[in-house]
Amino acid sequence: MAVVIGYDGSDFAMQALDWAMDEAELRGLPLLVAHAWQWPYGEATEESKRHLRQAAEHVLWHGADCARKVSSIVEVTTDIHEGDPAERLVELSADAEVVVVGSRGLGRLPKALLGSVAAGLTSRARCPVVVVRGPGPLPAIAHPGPVVVSGRDLGPAVQAFALGEARIRQWPLHVLYAHSVPPLDDAGEVEVTGSAGGDLPEDSSLFVLGRRGEGHLSSEARHALGHAACPVAIVP
């Protein structure tokens, strides 16, 4: 098992890399830095493809080198793939503890709220996916807010991931529920609070939601991925 980061060298990927490094350090797991590239112009000579692959390898090296230099992760490995990045990350998710991506990438449309890679990955990944929203390095937060989990679909996997994130980061857990606070198994030392409905608290550090089936995201998840001010985790 490893923490997988989808890295394309963009400002959004840099912020996702920061989150992924924290995940790997806190969980004591290796970090796999993954990058995919595609020739976008139809037919191409092998020489042209070779140059594009070299550029992709440089991007991948940069991400892995950053992780090795500024973290205490047990192991940093790389994966380069010629093809669709979302497809490759879905494949890697089968053996990953968690996959982390930025909300957008280099190929984003100017008005897109969510990049195609993040959208395709969150709806089909086999493990939890954290989408980190915003460009550049993660800002240092003196007083982090809670992990917030939606109680509308608080299945065992969603509950376990939300509690696990709260434990390893030493953050409180807040449950947004519709009618009554869902029971939480083995909260341990995690401080748990709840509130009925309402908006995501402004000081939230992570918003966790469930995904019921492959290829489908709820309207709540789609809205959070496009508008939440904090990272969003989608748990299948």
CSV table of N, CA and C in Angstrom, one decimal, residues 1-104:
chain,number,residue,atom,x,y,z
A,1,MET,N,0.8,-1.2,0.0
A,1,MET,CA,0.0,0.0,0.0
A,1,MET,C,0.9,1.3,0.0
A,2,ALA,N,0.4,2.3,-0.7
A,2,ALA,CA,1.1,3.5,-0.7
A,2,ALA,C,0.1,4.7,-0.9
A,3,VAL,N,0.6,5.9,-0.6
A,3,VAL,CA,-0.1,7.1,-0.9
A,3,VAL,C,0.3,7.5,-2.4
A,4,VAL,N,-0.7,7.7,-3.2
A,4,VAL,CA,-0.4,8.0,-4.6
A,4,VAL,C,-0.8,9.5,-4.9
A,5,ILE,N,0.1,10.2,-5.5
A,5,ILE,CA,-0.1,11.6,-5.9
A,5,ILE,C,-0.1,11.7,-7.4
A,6,GLY,N,-1.1,12.3,-8.0
A,6,GLY,CA,-1.2,12.6,-9.4
A,6,GLY,C,-0.5,14.0,-9.6
A,7,TYR,N,0.6,14.0,-10.2
A,7,TYR,CA,1.4,15.2,-10.3
A,7,TYR,C,1.7,15.6,-11.7
A,8,ASP,N,1.3,16.9,-12.1
A,8,ASP,CA,1.6,17.3,-13.4
A,8,ASP,C,2.4,18.6,-13.5
A,9,GLY,N,2.9,19.0,-12.3
A,9,GLY,CA,3.8,20.2,-12.3
A,9,GLY,C,3.1,21.5,-12.1
A,10,SER,N,1.7,21.5,-12.2
A,10,SER,CA,1.0,22.7,-12.1
A,10,SER,C,1.0,23.2,-10.6
A,11,ASP,N,0.6,24.5,-10.5
A,11,ASP,CA,0.4,25.1,-9.1
A,11,ASP,C,-0.5,24.2,-8.3
A,12,PHE,N,-1.6,23.7,-8.9
A,12,PHE,CA,-2.6,22.9,-8.2
A,12,PHE,C,-2.0,21.6,-7.7
A,13,ALA,N,-1.1,21.1,-8.6
A,13,ALA,CA,-0.4,19.8,-8.2
A,13,ALA,C,0.6,20.0,-7.0
A,14,MET,N,1.2,21.2,-6.9
A,14,MET,CA,2.1,21.5,-5.8
A,14,MET,C,1.3,21.4,-4.5
A,15,GLN,N,0.1,22.0,-4.5
A,15,GLN,CA,-0.6,22.0,-3.2
A,15,GLN,C,-1.1,20.5,-2.9
A,16,ALA,N,-1.4,19.8,-3.9
A,16,ALA,CA,-1.8,18.4,-3.7
A,16,ALA,C,-0.6,17.6,-3.2
A,17,LEU,N,0.6,17.9,-3.7
A,17,LEU,CA,1.8,17.2,-3.3
A,17,LEU,C,2.1,17.4,-1.8
A,18,ASP,N,1.9,18.6,-1.3
A,18,ASP,CA,2.0,18.9,0.1
A,18,ASP,C,1.1,18.0,0.9
A,19,TRP,N,-0.2,17.9,0.5
A,19,TRP,CA,-1.1,17.1,1.3
A,19,TRP,C,-0.7,15.6,1.2
A,20,ALA,N,-0.3,15.2,0.0
A,20,ALA,CA,0.1,13.7,-0.1
A,20,ALA,C,1.3,13.4,0.7
A,21,MET,N,2.3,14.3,0.8
A,21,MET,CA,3.5,14.1,1.7
A,21,MET,C,3.1,14.0,3.1
A,22,ASP,N,2.1,14.8,3.6
A,22,ASP,CA,1.6,14.7,5.0
A,22,ASP,C,1.0,13.3,5.2
A,23,GLU,N,0.1,12.9,4.2
A,23,GLU,CA,-0.5,11.6,4.3
A,23,GLU,C,0.5,10.5,4.5
A,24,ALA,N,1.5,10.5,3.6
A,24,ALA,CA,2.5,9.4,3.7
A,24,ALA,C,3.3,9.4,5.0
A,25,GLU,N,3.7,10.6,5.4
A,25,GLU,CA,4.5,10.7,6.7
A,25,GLU,C,3.6,10.3,7.8
A,26,LEU,N,2.4,10.8,7.9
A,26,LEU,CA,1.5,10.5,9.1
A,26,LEU,C,1.1,9.0,9.1
A,27,ARG,N,1.0,8.4,7.9
A,27,ARG,CA,0.6,7.0,7.9
A,27,ARG,C,1.8,6.0,7.9
A,28,GLY,N,3.0,6.6,7.7
A,28,GLY,CA,4.2,5.7,7.7
A,28,GLY,C,4.2,4.9,6.4
A,29,LEU,N,3.7,5.4,5.3
A,29,LEU,CA,3.6,4.7,4.0
A,29,LEU,C,4.5,5.3,2.9
A,30,PRO,N,4.9,4.5,1.9
A,30,PRO,CA,5.6,5.1,0.8
A,30,PRO,C,4.7,6.0,0.0
A,31,LEU,N,5.4,6.9,-0.8
A,31,LEU,CA,4.7,7.8,-1.6
A,31,LEU,C,5.0,7.5,-3.1
A,32,LEU,N,4.0,7.3,-3.9
A,32,LEU,CA,4.1,7.1,-5.3
A,32,LEU,C,3.7,8.3,-6.1
A,33,VAL,N,4.7,8.9,-6.8
A,33,VAL,CA,4.4,10.1,-7.6
A,33,VAL,C,4.1,9.7,-9.0
A,34,ALA,N,2.9,9.9,-9.5
A,34,ALA,CA,2.5,9.4,-10.8
A,34,ALA,C,2.3,10.6,-11.8
A,35,HIS,N,2.7,10.4,-13.0
A,35,HIS,CA,2.5,11.4,-14.1
A,35,HIS,C,2.2,10.7,-15.4
A,36,ALA,N,1.2,11.2,-16.1
A,36,ALA,CA,0.8,10.6,-17.4
A,36,ALA,C,0.9,11.7,-18.5
A,37,TRP,N,1.3,11.2,-19.7
A,37,TRP,CA,1.4,12.2,-20.8
A,37,TRP,C,0.8,11.6,-22.0
A,38,GLN,N,0.3,12.5,-22.9
A,38,GLN,CA,-0.3,12.1,-24.2
A,38,GLN,C,0.2,13.0,-25.3
A,39,TRP,N,0.4,12.5,-26.5
A,39,TRP,CA,0.6,13.3,-27.6
A,39,TRP,C,-0.7,13.9,-28.1
A,40,PRO,N,-0.9,15.2,-28.1
A,40,PRO,CA,-2.3,15.7,-28.3
A,40,PRO,C,-2.6,16.1,-29.8
A,41,TYR,N,-1.7,15.8,-30.7
A,41,TYR,CA,-1.9,16.4,-32.0
A,41,TYR,C,-2.1,15.4,-33.1
A,42,GLY,N,-2.7,14.2,-32.8
A,42,GLY,CA,-2.8,13.2,-33.9
A,42,GLY,C,-1.6,12.4,-34.1
A,43,GLU,N,-1.3,12.2,-35.4
A,43,GLU,CA,-0.1,11.4,-35.8
A,43,GLU,C,1.2,12.2,-35.4
A,44,ALA,N,2.2,11.4,-35.0
A,44,ALA,CA,3.5,12.1,-34.6
A,44,ALA,C,4.6,11.1,-34.8
A,45,THR,N,5.8,11.7,-35.1
A,45,THR,CA,7.0,11.0,-35.2
A,45,THR,C,7.5,10.5,-33.9
A,46,GLU,N,8.3,9.4,-33.9
A,46,GLU,CA,8.9,8.9,-32.7
A,46,GLU,C,9.8,10.0,-32.0
A,47,GLU,N,10.4,10.8,-32.8
A,47,GLU,CA,11.3,11.8,-32.3
A,47,GLU,C,10.5,12.8,-31.5
A,48,SER,N,9.3,13.2,-32.1
A,48,SER,CA,8.5,14.2,-31.4
A,48,SER,C,8.0,13.6,-30.1
A,49,LYS,N,7.6,12.4,-30.1
A,49,LYS,CA,7.1,11.7,-28.9
A,49,LYS,C,8.2,11.6,-27.8
A,50,ARG,N,9.4,11.4,-28.3
A,50,ARG,CA,10.6,11.2,-27.4
A,50,ARG,C,10.8,12.5,-26.6
A,51,HIS,N,10.7,13.6,-27.3
A,51,HIS,CA,10.9,14.9,-26.6
A,51,HIS,C,9.8,15.2,-25.6
A,52,LEU,N,8.5,14.8,-25.9
A,52,LEU,CA,7.4,15.0,-25.0
A,52,LEU,C,7.6,14.1,-23.8
A,53,ARG,N,8.1,12.9,-24.0
A,53,ARG,CA,8.3,12.0,-22.9
A,53,ARG,C,9.4,12.5,-22.0
A,54,GLN,N,10.4,13.0,-22.6
A,54,GLN,CA,11.5,13.6,-21.8
A,54,GLN,C,11.0,14.7,-20.9
A,55,ALA,N,10.1,15.6,-21.5
A,55,ALA,CA,9.6,16.7,-20.7
A,55,ALA,C,8.7,16.1,-19.5
A,56,ALA,N,8.0,15.0,-19.8
A,56,ALA,CA,7.1,14.4,-18.8
A,56,ALA,C,8.0,13.8,-17.7
A,57,GLU,N,9.1,13.2,-18.1
A,57,GLU,CA,10.0,12.6,-17.1
A,57,GLU,C,10.6,13.7,-16.2
A,58,HIS,N,10.9,14.9,-16.8
A,58,HIS,CA,11.4,16.0,-16.0
A,58,HIS,C,10.4,16.4,-15.0
A,59,VAL,N,9.1,16.5,-15.4
A,59,VAL,CA,8.0,16.9,-14.5
A,59,VAL,C,8.0,15.9,-13.3
A,60,LEU,N,8.0,14.6,-13.7
A,60,LEU,CA,7.9,13.6,-12.6
A,60,LEU,C,9.1,13.7,-11.7
A,61,TRP,N,10.3,13.8,-12.3
A,61,TRP,CA,11.5,13.9,-11.4
A,61,TRP,C,11.4,15.1,-10.4
A,62,HIS,N,10.8,16.2,-10.9
A,62,HIS,CA,10.7,17.4,-10.1
A,62,HIS,C,9.8,17.1,-8.8
A,63,GLY,N,8.7,16.5,-9.1
A,63,GLY,CA,7.8,16.2,-8.0
A,63,GLY,C,8.4,15.2,-7.0
A,64,ALA,N,9.0,14.1,-7.5
A,64,ALA,CA,9.6,13.1,-6.6
A,64,ALA,C,10.8,13.8,-5.8
A,65,ASP,N,11.6,14.6,-6.5
A,65,ASP,CA,12.7,15.2,-5.9
A,65,ASP,C,12.3,16.1,-4.7
A,66,CYS,N,11.2,16.9,-5.0
A,66,CYS,CA,10.7,17.7,-3.9
A,66,CYS,C,10.3,16.9,-2.7
A,67,ALA,N,9.6,15.8,-2.9
A,67,ALA,CA,9.1,14.9,-1.8
A,67,ALA,C,10.3,14.3,-1.1
A,68,ARG,N,11.4,14.0,-1.8
A,68,ARG,CA,12.5,13.4,-1.1
A,68,ARG,C,13.3,14.4,-0.3
A,69,LYS,N,13.3,15.6,-0.7
A,69,LYS,CA,14.1,16.7,-0.1
A,69,LYS,C,13.5,17.3,1.1
A,70,VAL,N,12.2,17.4,1.1
A,70,VAL,CA,11.5,18.1,2.2
A,70,VAL,C,10.7,17.3,3.1
A,71,SER,N,10.7,16.0,3.0
A,71,SER,CA,9.9,15.1,3.9
A,71,SER,C,10.7,14.0,4.5
A,72,SER,N,10.1,13.3,5.4
A,72,SER,CA,10.8,12.1,6.0
A,72,SER,C,10.1,10.8,5.6
A,73,ILE,N,9.5,10.8,4.4
A,73,ILE,CA,8.7,9.7,3.9
A,73,ILE,C,9.7,8.5,3.7
A,74,VAL,N,9.2,7.3,4.1
A,74,VAL,CA,10.0,6.1,4.1
A,74,VAL,C,10.6,5.7,2.7
A,75,GLU,N,9.8,6.0,1.7
A,75,GLU,CA,10.2,5.7,0.3
A,75,GLU,C,9.4,6.5,-0.7
A,76,VAL,N,10.1,7.0,-1.7
A,76,VAL,CA,9.4,7.8,-2.8
A,76,VAL,C,9.7,7.1,-4.1
A,77,THR,N,8.7,6.6,-4.8
A,77,THR,CA,8.8,6.0,-6.1
A,77,THR,C,8.0,6.8,-7.1
A,78,THR,N,8.2,6.4,-8.4
A,78,THR,CA,7.6,7.1,-9.5
A,78,THR,C,6.9,6.2,-10.4
A,79,ASP,N,5.9,6.7,-11.1
A,79,ASP,CA,5.2,6.0,-12.2
A,79,ASP,C,4.9,6.9,-13.3
A,80,ILE,N,5.4,6.6,-14.5
A,80,ILE,CA,5.1,7.4,-15.7
A,80,ILE,C,4.4,6.6,-16.7
A,81,HIS,N,3.3,7.2,-17.3
A,81,HIS,CA,2.4,6.4,-18.1
A,81,HIS,C,2.1,7.3,-19.4
A,82,GLU,N,2.1,6.6,-20.5
A,82,GLU,CA,1.6,7.2,-21.8
A,82,GLU,C,0.2,6.9,-22.0
A,83,GLY,N,-0.7,7.9,-21.8
A,83,GLY,CA,-2.1,7.6,-21.9
A,83,GLY,C,-2.9,8.6,-21.0
A,84,ASP,N,-4.1,8.2,-20.8
A,84,ASP,CA,-5.0,9.1,-20.0
A,84,ASP,C,-4.7,9.1,-18.6
A,85,PRO,N,-4.5,10.2,-17.9
A,85,PRO,CA,-4.1,10.3,-16.5
A,85,PRO,C,-5.1,9.8,-15.6
A,86,ALA,N,-6.4,10.1,-15.8
A,86,ALA,CA,-7.4,9.6,-14.9
A,86,ALA,C,-7.5,8.1,-15.0
A,87,GLU,N,-7.4,7.5,-16.2
A,87,GLU,CA,-7.4,6.0,-16.3
A,87,GLU,C,-6.3,5.4,-15.5
A,88,ARG,N,-5.1,6.0,-15.6
A,88,ARG,CA,-3.9,5.4,-14.9
A,88,ARG,C,-4.1,5.5,-13.4
A,89,LEU,N,-4.6,6.7,-12.9
A,89,LEU,CA,-4.8,6.8,-11.5
A,89,LEU,C,-5.9,5.9,-10.9
A,90,VAL,N,-6.9,5.6,-11.7
A,90,VAL,CA,-7.9,4.6,-11.3
A,90,VAL,C,-7.3,3.3,-11.2
A,91,GLU,N,-6.4,2.9,-12.1
A,91,GLU,CA,-5.7,1.6,-12.0
A,91,GLU,C,-4.8,1.6,-10.8
A,92,LEU,N,-4.1,2.6,-10.5
A,92,LEU,CA,-3.2,2.7,-9.3
A,92,LEU,C,-4.0,2.7,-8.0
A,93,SER,N,-5.2,3.2,-8.1
A,93,SER,CA,-6.0,3.2,-6.8
A,93,SER,C,-6.4,1.9,-6.3
A,94,ALA,N,-6.3,0.8,-7.1
A,94,ALA,CA,-6.7,-0.5,-6.7
A,94,ALA,C,-5.7,-1.0,-5.6
A,95,ASP,N,-4.5,-0.5,-5.6
A,95,ASP,CA,-3.5,-1.0,-4.6
A,95,ASP,C,-3.0,0.2,-3.7
A,96,ALA,N,-3.8,1.3,-3.7
A,96,ALA,CA,-3.4,2.5,-2.9
A,96,ALA,C,-4.2,2.6,-1.6
A,97,GLU,N,-3.6,3.2,-0.7
A,97,GLU,CA,-4.3,3.6,0.6
A,97,GLU,C,-5.2,4.8,0.3
A,98,VAL,N,-4.6,5.8,-0.4
A,98,VAL,CA,-5.4,7.0,-0.8
A,98,VAL,C,-4.7,7.6,-2.0
A,99,VAL,N,-5.5,8.2,-2.9
A,99,VAL,CA,-4.9,9.0,-4.0
A,99,VAL,C,-5.2,10.4,-3.8
A,100,VAL,N,-4.2,11.3,-4.1
A,100,VAL,CA,-4.4,12.7,-3.9
A,100,VAL,C,-4.1,13.4,-5.2
A,101,VAL,N,-5.0,14.4,-5.6
A,101,VAL,CA,-4.8,15.1,-6.8
A,101,VAL,C,-5.2,16.6,-6.5
A,102,GLY,N,-4.8,17.5,-7.4
A,102,GLY,CA,-5.3,18.9,-7.4
A,102,GLY,C,-6.6,19.0,-8.0
A,103,SER,N,-7.3,20.1,-7.7
A,103,SER,CA,-8.7,20.2,-8.3
A,103,SER,C,-8.6,20.5,-9.8
A,104,ARG,N,-7.5,21.1,-10.2
A,104,ARG,CA,-7.3,21.3,-11.7
A,104,ARG,C,-5.9,21.0,-12.0
